[in-house]
C-alpha positions as semicolon CSV with decimal commas, in nm:
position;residue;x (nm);y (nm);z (nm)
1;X;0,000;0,000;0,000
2;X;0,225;0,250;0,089
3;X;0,456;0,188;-0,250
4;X;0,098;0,344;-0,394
5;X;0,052;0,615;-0,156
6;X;0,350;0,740;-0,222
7;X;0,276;0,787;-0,563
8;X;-0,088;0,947;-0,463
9;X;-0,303;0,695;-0,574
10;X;-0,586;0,798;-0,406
11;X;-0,779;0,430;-0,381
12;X;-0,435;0,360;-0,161
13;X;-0,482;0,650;0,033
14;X;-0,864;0,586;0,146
15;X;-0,766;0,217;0,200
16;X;-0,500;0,316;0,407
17;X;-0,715;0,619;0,564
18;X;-0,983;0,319;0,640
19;X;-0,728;0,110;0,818
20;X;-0,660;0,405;1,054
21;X;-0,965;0,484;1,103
22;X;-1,034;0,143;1,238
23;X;-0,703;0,047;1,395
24;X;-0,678;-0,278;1,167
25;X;-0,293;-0,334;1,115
26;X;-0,232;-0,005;1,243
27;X;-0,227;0,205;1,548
28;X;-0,645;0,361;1,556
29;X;-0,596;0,706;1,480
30;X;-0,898;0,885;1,338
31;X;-0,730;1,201;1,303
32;X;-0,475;1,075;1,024
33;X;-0,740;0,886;0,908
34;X;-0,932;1,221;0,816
35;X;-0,658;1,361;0,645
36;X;-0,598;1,092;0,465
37;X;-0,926;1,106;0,384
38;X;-0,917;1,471;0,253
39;X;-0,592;1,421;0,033
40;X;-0,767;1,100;-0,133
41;X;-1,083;1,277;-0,178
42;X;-0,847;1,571;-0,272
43;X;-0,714;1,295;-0,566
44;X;-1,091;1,192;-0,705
45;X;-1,210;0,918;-0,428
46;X;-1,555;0,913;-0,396
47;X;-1,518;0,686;-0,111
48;X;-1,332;0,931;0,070
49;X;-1,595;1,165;0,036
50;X;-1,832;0,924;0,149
51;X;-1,625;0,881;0,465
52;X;-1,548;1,233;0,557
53;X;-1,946;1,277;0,514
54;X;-1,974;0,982;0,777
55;X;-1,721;1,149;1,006
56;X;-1,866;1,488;0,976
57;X;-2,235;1,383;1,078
58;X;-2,115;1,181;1,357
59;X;-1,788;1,407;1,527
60;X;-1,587;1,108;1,480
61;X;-1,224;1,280;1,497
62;X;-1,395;1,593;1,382
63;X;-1,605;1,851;1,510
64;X;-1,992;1,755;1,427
65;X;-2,133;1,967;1,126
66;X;-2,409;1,830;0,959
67;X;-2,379;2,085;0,692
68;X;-2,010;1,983;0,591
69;X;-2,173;1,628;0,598
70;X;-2,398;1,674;0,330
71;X;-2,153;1,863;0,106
72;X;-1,899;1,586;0,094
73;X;-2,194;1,335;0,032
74;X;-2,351;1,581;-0,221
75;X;-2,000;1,580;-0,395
76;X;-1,998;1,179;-0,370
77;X;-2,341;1,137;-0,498
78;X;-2,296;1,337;-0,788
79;X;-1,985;1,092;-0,937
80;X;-2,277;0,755;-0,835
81;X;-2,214;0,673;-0,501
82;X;-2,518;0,502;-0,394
83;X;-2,448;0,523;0,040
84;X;-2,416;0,872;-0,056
85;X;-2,740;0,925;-0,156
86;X;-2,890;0,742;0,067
87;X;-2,761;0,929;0,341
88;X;-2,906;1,223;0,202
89;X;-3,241;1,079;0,144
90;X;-3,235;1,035;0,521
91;X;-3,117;1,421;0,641
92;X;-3,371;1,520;0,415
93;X;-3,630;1,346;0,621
94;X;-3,499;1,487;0,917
């Protein structure tokens, strides 16, 4: 993976951004998951999007902000993603 990251392939940098974020393999730090995150989203990852949605609606390693939540899945449901949308189906029922 990190032969990949270190030539911004942002697929490698989510992955690696998910491992973090979950401690599997590595250390759990949700902060450097985040900014992994934002450079792989940064890079065209619609998954990271997705993710940094997910961490802005819940505070996880961020500050809750519902309204950066929805912009990040906004952005990832625009290029498809399907969780995306579906996460915005349910704010909008809010």
């Amino acid at each position: 993976i990190q032969a990949r990251v270190a030539k911004n392939d942002p697929v490698a940098i989510n992955h690696l951004g998910e491992k973090f974020h979950v401690g599997l393999g590595l250390k759990k730090d949700v902060r450097k998951a985040i900014k992994l995150w934002k450079e792989a989203a940064e890079l065209g990852s619609v998954r990271a999007l997705f993710s940094l949605g997910n961490a802005f609606a819940s505070g996880d390693g961020v500050q809750q902000d519902k309204a950066k939540a929805v912009e990040f899945w906004s952005k990832a449901a625009m290029q498809g993603h399907v969780e995306s949308r579906h996460n915005l189906g349910c704010i909008e029922a809010e």
